[in-house]
XYZ file of C-alpha atoms in Angstrom:
263
model
C -23.621 2.292 9.815
C -22.751 -0.877 9.253
C -23.535 -3.625 11.878
C -21.975 -6.863 12.455
C -18.373 -6.142 10.944
C -16.155 -9.744 10.803
C -14.070 -7.862 8.649
C -12.072 -5.325 6.704
C -9.372 -5.286 3.750
C -8.539 -1.771 3.405
C -6.485 -0.172 0.664
C -3.087 1.432 1.449
C -1.844 4.554 -0.781
C -4.650 6.991 -1.459
C -7.003 5.203 1.072
C -4.459 5.802 4.460
C -1.967 8.107 2.709
C -0.298 9.477 -0.053
C 3.177 8.356 -0.420
C 4.908 9.348 2.881
C 2.124 11.796 3.946
C -1.342 10.133 5.602
C -4.471 11.037 5.473
C -6.250 12.629 8.054
C -8.181 10.070 9.968
C -6.093 7.245 9.367
C -4.297 6.690 12.919
C -6.955 7.335 14.708
C -9.549 5.253 12.477
C -7.136 2.358 12.685
C -7.048 2.386 16.708
C -10.600 2.735 15.998
C -11.062 -0.713 14.869
C -8.681 -2.150 17.398
C -10.519 -0.720 20.031
C -13.638 -2.128 18.834
C -11.798 -5.274 18.069
C -12.829 -5.289 14.149
C -10.959 -7.958 12.239
C -8.722 -6.487 9.270
C -6.031 -6.544 7.062
C -3.892 -3.582 5.070
C -4.405 -4.918 1.296
C -2.055 -4.287 -1.217
C -0.844 -4.654 -4.715
C 2.569 -3.718 -3.767
C 4.680 -6.426 -4.433
C 8.176 -4.641 -4.080
C 8.135 -4.437 -0.105
C 8.110 -6.952 2.172
C 4.912 -7.049 5.106
C 7.227 -5.871 7.822
C 8.666 -3.100 5.833
C 5.025 -2.218 4.996
C 3.948 -1.914 8.989
C 7.436 0.162 8.946
C 6.077 2.570 6.524
C 2.933 2.490 8.025
C 4.025 3.447 11.388
C 6.936 5.878 10.717
C 3.465 8.000 9.470
C 1.606 7.314 12.688
C -0.483 4.859 11.539
C 0.204 1.433 14.269
C 0.706 -1.615 12.106
C 1.874 -4.965 12.450
C 3.727 -7.253 10.412
C 1.258 -9.703 10.343
C -1.734 -7.515 9.444
C -0.297 -6.979 6.312
C -1.413 -8.958 2.727
C 0.585 -8.377 -0.409
C 0.184 -9.444 -3.974
C 3.609 -10.903 -3.882
C 2.263 -13.416 -0.688
C -1.125 -14.216 -2.619
C 1.273 -14.861 -5.075
C 3.589 -17.425 -3.632
C 0.316 -18.594 -1.754
C -1.491 -19.355 -4.881
C 1.928 -21.291 -6.584
C 2.619 -23.325 -3.473
C -1.064 -24.427 -3.415
C -1.177 -25.928 -6.959
C 2.464 -27.457 -7.310
C 3.966 -27.602 -3.487
C 7.736 -26.424 -3.815
C 7.433 -25.028 -7.510
C 10.154 -24.059 -9.321
C 9.713 -20.914 -9.763
C 11.773 -17.701 -11.605
C 11.610 -14.533 -10.138
C 11.207 -11.217 -11.844
C 10.432 -8.787 -9.032
C 12.078 -7.377 -6.209
C 13.041 -8.063 -2.139
C 8.621 -9.106 -1.128
C 8.277 -11.366 -4.080
C 11.801 -12.899 -3.412
C 11.038 -13.346 0.383
C 7.492 -14.487 0.012
C 8.440 -17.193 -2.875
C 11.124 -18.155 -0.110
C 8.351 -18.737 2.739
C 6.251 -20.511 1.018
C 8.486 -23.170 0.047
C 9.270 -22.474 -3.658
C 12.648 -23.717 -5.648
C 13.656 -20.548 -6.873
C 15.834 -21.022 -9.758
C 17.260 -19.262 -12.386
C 16.434 -21.658 -15.526
C 13.902 -23.901 -16.300
C 11.498 -23.125 -13.860
C 7.875 -24.637 -13.729
C 6.732 -21.060 -12.646
C 7.624 -17.486 -14.208
C 6.222 -14.958 -11.600
C 6.827 -11.386 -12.037
C 5.747 -8.300 -9.744
C 7.614 -4.720 -10.133
C 11.227 -5.337 -11.133
C 13.246 -2.217 -11.511
C 15.920 -4.258 -12.554
C 14.301 -5.226 -15.541
C 15.783 -5.717 -18.668
C 15.833 -6.830 -22.521
C 17.442 -10.175 -21.341
C 14.795 -10.233 -18.736
C 12.332 -10.130 -21.595
C 14.093 -12.483 -23.596
C 14.530 -15.184 -20.874
C 11.038 -14.653 -19.316
C 9.346 -15.262 -22.991
C 11.548 -18.791 -23.356
C 10.789 -19.599 -20.797
C 7.019 -19.224 -20.860
C 7.181 -20.008 -24.107
C 8.645 -23.644 -23.423
C 5.673 -24.225 -21.178
C 6.303 -22.624 -17.759
C 3.180 -20.770 -15.975
C 2.796 -16.974 -16.456
C 1.968 -15.699 -12.736
C 1.760 -11.580 -12.230
C 1.302 -10.026 -9.002
C -0.783 -7.488 -10.024
C -1.780 -5.838 -13.553
C -0.848 -1.912 -12.282
C 0.502 -0.345 -15.593
C 1.696 2.785 -14.174
C 2.854 3.826 -9.791
C 3.308 7.133 -8.477
C 6.430 8.152 -7.417
C 8.535 10.748 -5.544
C 9.553 12.580 -9.218
C 6.384 11.305 -11.456
C 4.798 8.462 -12.440
C 6.937 5.546 -13.394
C 5.685 1.890 -14.882
C 4.150 -0.623 -12.632
C 4.156 -4.538 -13.255
C 1.414 -4.910 -15.123
C 3.579 -2.989 -18.102
C 6.266 -5.138 -17.583
C 3.673 -7.975 -17.911
C 2.289 -6.569 -20.810
C 5.755 -6.806 -22.504
C 6.108 -10.827 -21.415
C 2.666 -11.374 -22.319
C 3.554 -9.618 -26.055
C 6.467 -11.687 -26.314
C 5.196 -15.174 -25.537
C 1.712 -14.627 -26.328
C 0.812 -16.160 -23.418
C -1.651 -14.116 -20.884
C -0.789 -14.702 -16.825
C -3.255 -15.548 -14.094
C -3.227 -12.298 -12.628
C -3.579 -12.116 -8.522
C -4.102 -8.844 -7.647
C -6.845 -6.152 -7.432
C -9.066 -6.509 -9.350
C -8.520 -9.955 -9.689
C -9.952 -12.079 -6.823
C -7.057 -14.098 -6.185
C -5.457 -11.538 -3.561
C -9.359 -10.898 -1.926
C -9.781 -14.650 -1.678
C -6.153 -15.148 0.174
C -7.015 -12.273 2.209
C -9.941 -13.592 3.704
C -8.764 -16.960 4.519
C -6.355 -15.189 6.354
C -9.293 -13.369 8.357
C -10.701 -16.757 8.763
C -13.926 -15.161 6.950
C -16.222 -16.152 3.625
C -15.451 -13.449 1.275
C -19.724 -12.208 1.371
C -18.939 -11.280 4.805
C -15.822 -9.186 4.079
C -16.025 -5.340 3.347
C -13.400 -4.151 0.404
C -12.224 -0.349 1.542
C -9.817 1.508 -0.644
C -10.116 4.478 -3.183
C -9.626 3.709 -6.664
C -12.858 1.918 -8.530
C -10.793 0.013 -11.114
C -8.566 -1.732 -8.547
C -9.990 -2.302 -4.516
C -13.617 -1.594 -5.308
C -13.678 -3.804 -8.484
C -11.592 -5.943 -6.593
C -14.538 -6.510 -4.088
C -17.339 -6.729 -6.536
C -15.546 -9.570 -8.538
C -15.379 -11.236 -5.413
C -18.697 -11.155 -3.858
C -17.457 -8.437 -0.805
C -19.160 -5.883 -0.009
C -17.143 -2.224 -0.870
C -16.836 1.258 0.416
C -15.309 3.837 -2.030
C -13.498 6.780 -0.027
C -13.118 9.869 -2.276
C -9.249 9.876 -0.827
C -7.205 9.394 -3.786
C -7.993 8.485 -7.043
C -11.908 8.338 -7.607
C -13.255 12.116 -6.820
C -16.940 13.230 -6.783
C -16.104 14.371 -10.108
C -14.779 11.526 -12.167
C -17.021 9.112 -9.430
C -19.629 8.612 -12.688
C -17.068 7.729 -15.320
C -15.129 5.597 -13.031
C -18.744 3.596 -12.828
C -19.311 3.317 -16.202
C -16.054 1.894 -16.966
C -15.891 -0.675 -14.275
C -19.299 -1.526 -14.535
C -19.418 -1.226 -10.750
C -20.750 0.509 -7.981
C -19.612 0.725 -4.533
C -22.201 -0.179 -1.624
C -21.194 2.760 0.573
C -18.851 6.106 -0.177
C -17.381 7.980 2.109
C -15.973 11.682 1.359
C -12.881 11.127 3.875
C -12.173 9.022 6.852
C -14.426 10.632 9.870
C -17.241 9.565 7.377
C -15.710 6.365 7.055
C -14.862 6.096 10.931
C -19.088 7.457 11.136
C -20.131 4.353 8.837
C -18.196 1.531 10.760
C -19.001 3.195 13.926
C -15.556 3.535 15.059
């Protein structure tokens, strides 16, 4: 059992649920954390949903969640820009979660001559979107990408993620973006600042070696891998080889995670 837990950064899809179906024990895990007074945040690369949307999605599955407990790559991206250039002019290629985050961070959303191009998943992305983004970036605008996910699961199969669109913009502009989400450390830094703890005192929990566990390792956090989603007993060694990292703890299911956390 892990003692003296300062804060948990909990992944969502693949760790607490699959699509719209709760992974067994997720509701009990969250209830146990609340009962023990262990600080936590739901931390997701998803840039399309607002925190309220995410909390509602969790609550609909029976997992108690509140808007202020949700930390998205959109929120972290908006804060990154606002801290670097308060009130900056930003052009957004993304959906509601990213627009709302930028508005709430006090950024000036524009449709021409931006200082920053911030891009997330955008299911209305077009050739014109690509053209405008490439021109802005080659003209000097900074390029910020919410998360590098290339493909995402959907109800009818896999679909391109924010990283795929970002790869097109990078190819067209010749400029690499600043990447905010997992496996990069910006999202981890933002989440720990929200909890008021140091990165070294945070524990990252997730099912994906390439995103969750790599992000925790890159940020200097302790990590717990749950074999409830992308990473399994069969592919774990391959993922260790691909990522060059190993989790500090491994749990086969959420019952084992509860035991590890003492909840």
